[in-house]
């Protein structure tokens, strides 16, 4: 906890009002609802204050006030954390959506973004230079939240995780100090930021290595659910052979009438896109495609195929497993989940981790798994007003069935706040070092972000 002392919301509000004026939002203010609205409509949190900051100095001032008044702090950037950790009951929300500037240095092949920038902001600025930074598949996700815990995405095989492309960051520590984290300045903080989530400081600026990529060969191939066992089996064999340039998602999505269909979504990013065509043909041959839309296109355009797939305001619950391979048992479990899905909105996604991401040494970043695997994302979705029980049961049942086939831990960005034991397992041998970094940079546990780390108690 921040402190055993009684939180003083009134004093914090007065101090922050003097600092921010009408950019401080309290319950009842016209803007309070909008600033506490997240992508997941199931999140029900009651923060005391929202501080809309425009620069790092304001972030530092807010952190000092929160500490002085014994209030916990959370950070809202893209607002896409499914568990709602951007909001803390009774706390101060640091709203970074005003820090969205993007600077491109085409000669140095770097892109620098503010702590509230989304993938859309970054890719739009870099596009005129044919530059990209690896992102996730959803363009509206904040780059900071994606980067700090990992960053699986369609360019993982060729360029690694998003965090593998982070060259440095500007950070405001819990005590209000502004510091630079990169290989030459506070290398330990730089290590912890790359995979340890936002638990060691508030990142106000991120600088990335960019890559020249005029286009990718990408798209979507869909098959009927009846073909799912054969398609998934063939997919597992194909991704085991895939070159770095080919990263392929797969899973189940709602079909035109709400019935599940199985999809494969390839991204080929090699310099010669024609070299990717034989791989597309192998994917098509997994079954009889209902949809076959594969074309060369700019990377940012390829991500548009995911727009609207997960609608803001619906209710979401996510579960996750790391699968070392797609065994017959895993295929059976996933197909059964699709057949028994509780909602026409729900989905399952398999994210392909391989290639460049596996060649980063485990000790070089806080991220805890560097072997080939498939990140399984079980996404239960239901409309507001529906009972959550059946959808939660579907996700839990699927996760439990996959557990004996999975690696320990799981992707921290997708673990539930109560899954602290799995968070520990997710970091493996990096756990003790990450805990030490937490105690060093935030000894009072002012910040609790993604992933949720247990309180900073001495290790036994």
Coordinates of C-alpha atoms in Angstrom, one line a residue, residues 146-390:
X146 CA 2.0 -2.6 -25.2
X147 CA 5.7 -2.0 -24.9
X148 CA 6.3 -2.2 -21.2
X149 CA 4.9 -5.7 -20.8
X150 CA 5.9 -7.2 -24.2
X151 CA 4.2 -6.5 -27.5
X152 CA 3.3 -9.6 -29.4
X153 CA 2.4 -8.7 -33.0
X154 CA 2.6 -9.5 -36.7
X155 CA 6.2 -8.5 -37.1
X156 CA 7.5 -10.6 -34.1
X157 CA 9.4 -13.1 -36.2
X158 CA 11.4 -10.5 -38.2
X159 CA 11.8 -7.7 -35.7
X160 CA 11.0 -9.1 -32.3
X161 CA 8.6 -7.9 -29.7
X162 CA 7.7 -4.2 -29.4
X163 CA 9.9 -4.0 -26.3
X164 CA 12.8 -5.4 -28.2
X165 CA 12.7 -2.2 -30.3
X166 CA 12.7 0.2 -27.4
X167 CA 15.9 2.2 -27.5
X168 CA 15.1 4.4 -24.5
X169 CA 12.5 6.1 -22.4
X170 CA 11.8 9.2 -20.4
X171 CA 10.4 8.2 -17.0
X172 CA 9.0 10.0 -14.0
X173 CA 9.7 8.0 -10.9
X174 CA 7.3 7.6 -8.0
X175 CA 9.1 10.3 -6.0
X176 CA 8.7 12.8 -8.9
X177 CA 12.2 12.6 -10.3
X178 CA 12.5 12.7 -14.1
X179 CA 15.1 10.3 -15.5
X180 CA 16.3 8.8 -18.8
X181 CA 16.4 5.1 -19.1
X182 CA 18.5 3.6 -21.9
X183 CA 21.7 1.5 -22.2
X184 CA 23.9 4.4 -21.0
X185 CA 21.6 6.1 -18.5
X186 CA 20.1 3.9 -15.7
X187 CA 20.5 0.6 -17.5
X188 CA 18.7 -1.2 -14.7
X189 CA 15.6 0.9 -15.1
X190 CA 15.8 0.3 -18.9
X191 CA 16.0 -3.4 -18.3
X192 CA 13.0 -3.4 -16.0
X193 CA 10.9 -1.3 -18.3
X194 CA 11.2 -3.9 -21.1
X195 CA 8.8 -6.5 -19.8
X196 CA 8.2 -5.4 -16.2
X197 CA 5.1 -3.3 -17.0
X198 CA 4.5 0.2 -15.8
X199 CA 5.3 -0.7 -12.2
X200 CA 8.6 1.1 -11.8
X201 CA 7.7 4.6 -13.2
X202 CA 5.5 6.6 -15.4
X203 CA 6.8 6.6 -19.0
X204 CA 6.2 10.0 -20.7
X205 CA 8.2 9.3 -23.8
X206 CA 9.5 6.3 -25.7
X207 CA 12.1 6.1 -28.5
X208 CA 12.0 3.1 -30.9
X209 CA 14.2 1.6 -33.5
X210 CA 12.2 1.8 -36.8
X211 CA 12.5 -0.5 -39.8
X212 CA 12.1 0.2 -43.5
X213 CA 9.0 -1.8 -44.6
X214 CA 7.1 -0.4 -47.6
X215 CA 4.6 -3.2 -47.6
X216 CA 3.7 -6.6 -46.3
X217 CA 1.9 -9.6 -47.9
X218 CA -1.0 -10.0 -45.5
X219 CA -4.7 -10.7 -45.0
X220 CA -7.2 -13.2 -43.8
X221 CA -8.2 -16.7 -44.8
X222 CA -11.3 -18.2 -43.1
X223 CA -12.6 -21.8 -43.1
X224 CA -15.8 -23.4 -41.8
X225 CA -15.8 -24.7 -38.2
X226 CA -16.1 -28.3 -39.5
X227 CA -12.6 -28.0 -41.0
X228 CA -11.1 -26.6 -37.8
X229 CA -9.2 -29.8 -36.6
X230 CA -7.4 -30.2 -40.0
X231 CA -6.7 -26.4 -40.3
X232 CA -5.3 -26.1 -36.8
X233 CA -3.2 -29.2 -37.2
X234 CA -1.8 -28.0 -40.4
X235 CA -1.2 -24.5 -39.0
X236 CA 0.8 -26.0 -36.1
X237 CA 3.1 -27.8 -38.6
X238 CA 3.4 -24.7 -40.8
X239 CA 4.4 -22.2 -38.1
X240 CA 7.0 -24.7 -36.8
X241 CA 8.7 -24.3 -40.2
X242 CA 8.0 -20.6 -40.8
X243 CA 10.9 -18.2 -41.6
X244 CA 11.4 -15.1 -39.6
X245 CA 9.6 -13.0 -42.3
X246 CA 6.4 -14.9 -41.8
X247 CA 4.3 -14.5 -38.6
X248 CA 0.8 -16.1 -38.6
X249 CA -2.0 -15.6 -36.2
X250 CA -4.9 -18.1 -36.1
X251 CA -8.0 -18.8 -34.1
X252 CA -11.7 -18.5 -34.1
X253 CA -13.8 -15.4 -34.9
X254 CA -17.5 -14.8 -35.2
X255 CA -18.7 -15.5 -38.7
X256 CA -21.3 -13.5 -40.7
X257 CA -24.2 -15.0 -38.8
X258 CA -22.4 -15.2 -35.5
X259 CA -21.3 -18.8 -35.9
X260 CA -17.6 -19.3 -35.2
X261 CA -15.2 -19.7 -38.2
X262 CA -11.5 -20.6 -38.0
X263 CA -9.1 -18.1 -39.4
X264 CA -5.4 -17.8 -40.3
X265 CA -3.9 -14.4 -40.6
X266 CA -0.5 -14.3 -42.2
X267 CA 2.0 -11.3 -42.4
X268 CA 4.9 -11.8 -44.7
X269 CA 7.4 -9.0 -44.2
X270 CA 10.4 -10.1 -46.3
X271 CA 12.0 -7.7 -48.9
X272 CA 10.6 -9.8 -51.8
X273 CA 6.9 -10.2 -51.2
X274 CA 6.7 -12.8 -54.0
X275 CA 8.7 -15.1 -51.9
X276 CA 5.8 -15.2 -49.5
X277 CA 3.3 -16.5 -52.0
X278 CA 4.2 -20.2 -51.6
X279 CA 3.4 -19.8 -47.9
X280 CA 0.1 -18.3 -48.7
X281 CA -0.7 -21.2 -50.9
X282 CA 0.2 -23.6 -48.1
X283 CA -2.2 -21.8 -45.8
X284 CA -5.0 -21.9 -48.4
X285 CA -4.5 -25.6 -48.8
X286 CA -5.3 -26.3 -45.2
X287 CA -9.0 -26.5 -46.1
X288 CA -11.6 -24.9 -48.4
X289 CA -11.5 -21.2 -47.8
X290 CA -14.7 -19.3 -47.2
X291 CA -12.7 -16.0 -47.3
X292 CA -9.4 -15.6 -49.1
X293 CA -8.2 -12.0 -48.9
X294 CA -4.4 -11.9 -49.2
X295 CA -2.7 -8.9 -50.8
X296 CA 0.4 -6.7 -50.7
X297 CA -0.3 -3.6 -48.7
X298 CA 1.3 -1.1 -46.2
X299 CA 1.6 -2.6 -42.7
X300 CA -0.7 0.1 -41.2
X301 CA -3.4 -0.8 -43.8
X302 CA -3.1 -4.5 -43.0
X303 CA -3.9 -3.8 -39.3
X304 CA -7.2 -2.3 -40.4
X305 CA -8.7 -5.7 -40.8
X306 CA -8.9 -5.9 -37.0
X307 CA -10.8 -2.6 -36.6
X308 CA -14.2 -3.1 -35.1
X309 CA -13.5 -6.7 -34.1
X310 CA -13.6 -5.9 -30.4
X311 CA -16.2 -3.1 -29.9
X312 CA -15.6 -0.5 -27.3
X313 CA -18.2 -0.7 -24.5
X314 CA -18.9 -4.4 -24.7
X315 CA -18.0 -6.5 -21.7
X316 CA -14.8 -8.6 -21.8
X317 CA -13.0 -11.2 -19.8
X318 CA -9.7 -12.6 -21.0
X319 CA -7.7 -15.7 -20.1
X320 CA -4.4 -16.7 -21.5
X321 CA -2.0 -19.7 -21.9
X322 CA 1.4 -20.2 -23.4
X323 CA 1.4 -23.3 -25.6
X324 CA 4.9 -24.7 -26.6
X325 CA 3.3 -26.4 -29.6
X326 CA -0.1 -27.2 -31.0
X327 CA -0.6 -30.8 -30.0
X328 CA -3.6 -32.9 -30.9
X329 CA -4.9 -32.3 -27.4
X330 CA -4.6 -28.6 -27.7
X331 CA -6.4 -28.7 -31.1
X332 CA -9.2 -30.7 -29.6
X333 CA -9.5 -28.3 -26.7
X334 CA -9.6 -25.2 -28.9
X335 CA -12.1 -26.7 -31.3
X336 CA -14.3 -27.8 -28.4
X337 CA -14.2 -24.2 -27.1
X338 CA -15.3 -22.9 -30.4
X339 CA -18.2 -25.3 -30.6
X340 CA -19.3 -24.5 -27.1
X341 CA -18.8 -20.7 -27.3
X342 CA -21.2 -18.9 -25.0
X343 CA -21.5 -15.7 -27.1
X344 CA -21.5 -14.8 -30.8
X345 CA -19.0 -12.0 -30.0
X346 CA -16.3 -14.2 -28.3
X347 CA -13.1 -15.3 -29.9
X348 CA -9.9 -17.2 -29.5
X349 CA -6.5 -16.0 -30.9
X350 CA -3.2 -17.7 -31.3
X351 CA -0.2 -15.3 -31.5
X352 CA 2.9 -16.7 -33.1
X353 CA 6.2 -16.1 -31.1
X354 CA 9.3 -17.1 -33.1
X355 CA 12.3 -15.9 -35.0
X356 CA 14.0 -12.7 -33.9
X357 CA 12.0 -12.6 -30.6
X358 CA 13.6 -15.9 -29.6
X359 CA 17.1 -14.7 -30.2
X360 CA 17.1 -12.1 -27.4
X361 CA 18.9 -13.5 -24.3
X362 CA 16.5 -14.1 -21.5
X363 CA 18.5 -12.0 -19.1
X364 CA 18.7 -9.0 -21.4
X365 CA 15.1 -7.8 -20.7
X366 CA 12.6 -8.5 -17.9
X367 CA 10.4 -10.4 -20.4
X368 CA 10.4 -14.0 -19.1
X369 CA 9.9 -16.4 -22.1
X370 CA 12.2 -16.5 -25.2
X371 CA 11.4 -19.9 -26.7
X372 CA 9.1 -20.6 -29.6
X373 CA 5.5 -20.7 -28.5
X374 CA 1.9 -19.7 -29.3
X375 CA 0.2 -17.2 -27.0
X376 CA -3.4 -18.3 -26.6
X377 CA -5.8 -15.5 -26.0
X378 CA -9.3 -16.6 -24.8
X379 CA -11.6 -13.6 -25.2
X380 CA -15.1 -13.8 -23.7
X381 CA -17.3 -11.0 -24.9
X382 CA -20.9 -10.2 -24.1
X383 CA -23.2 -7.3 -24.4
X384 CA -23.9 -4.9 -21.5
X385 CA -26.8 -6.1 -19.4
X386 CA -26.2 -9.8 -20.0
X387 CA -25.3 -12.1 -17.1
X388 CA -21.5 -12.6 -17.0
X389 CA -21.6 -16.1 -15.6
X390 CA -21.9 -18.2 -18.7

